[in-house]
C-alpha positions in Angstrom: 62.4 2.1 26.6 59.8 2.3 29.3 56.4 0.7 28.9 53.4 2.9 28.3 51.0 2.7 31.3 47.5 2.1 29.8 44.0 1.9 31.2 40.8 0.8 29.6 37.3 2.3 30.2 34.7 -0.3 29.5 34.7 -4.1 30.2 32.4 -5.2 27.4 33.0 -7.3 24.4 35.4 -5.0 22.5 37.6 -4.6 25.6 37.7 -8.2 26.7 38.1 -9.8 23.2 40.0 -7.1 21.3 41.7 -4.3 23.2 42.9 -6.0 26.3 44.4 -9.0 24.5 46.1 -6.7 22.1 47.5 -4.5 24.9 48.8 -7.5 26.8 50.5 -8.9 23.7 52.3 -5.6 23.0 55.8 -5.6 24.4 55.8 -1.9 25.3 52.4 -1.6 26.9 51.4 -2.2 30.5 47.7 -2.6 31.2 47.5 -1.1 34.7 43.8 -0.4 35.3 40.2 -0.9 34.0 37.0 0.9 34.8 33.3 0.0 34.2 30.0 0.8 35.9 29.0 -2.8 35.8 30.8 -4.3 38.8 30.3 -7.9 37.7 31.8 -7.3 34.2 34.6 -5.3 35.8 35.5 -8.0 38.3 35.4 -10.7 35.7 37.7 -8.8 33.3 40.1 -7.7 36.0 40.4 -11.2 37.4 40.6 -13.0 34.1 43.3 -10.7 32.6 45.1 -10.0 35.9 44.6 -6.3 35.7 46.0 -4.8 39.0 43.4 -2.0 39.5 39.7 -1.9 38.9 37.3 1.0 39.3 33.5 1.4 39.0 34.1 5.2 38.4 36.5 6.1 35.5 37.1 9.5 37.0 38.4 7.9 40.2 40.7 5.8 38.0 42.0 8.8 36.2 42.7 10.6 39.5 44.5 7.7 41.2 46.5 6.1 38.4 49.5 7.5 36.6 48.6 6.8 33.0 50.2 7.4 29.6 47.0 6.5 27.7 43.4 5.4 28.0 41.4 3.2 25.6 37.7 4.3 25.6 35.7 1.2 24.9 32.2 2.3 26.0 28.8 2.7 24.3 29.1 5.4 21.6 26.9 7.9 23.5 29.3 7.9 26.4 32.5 8.4 24.4 32.4 12.2 24.7 32.0 12.2 28.5 34.9 9.8 29.0 37.2 11.2 26.4 36.8 14.8 27.8 37.5 13.8 31.4 
């Protein structure tokens, strides 16, 4: 079975301490990209978790990456915008 190619939008606490470790522990998930508007948080998460692609614009990530799923881990007021993209 092929791995699901997953991206995460948001590099805050929930992503870095819950979602990303869970994805990396899952045998059929491949975390291929992350996006966050905060470049410092983004670079730290991408480097620490060895995520191959990092974007400060989630729309650019969606356009450039072939994804099977996206975890939306942003502030609640931004969920709609990200989920509907």
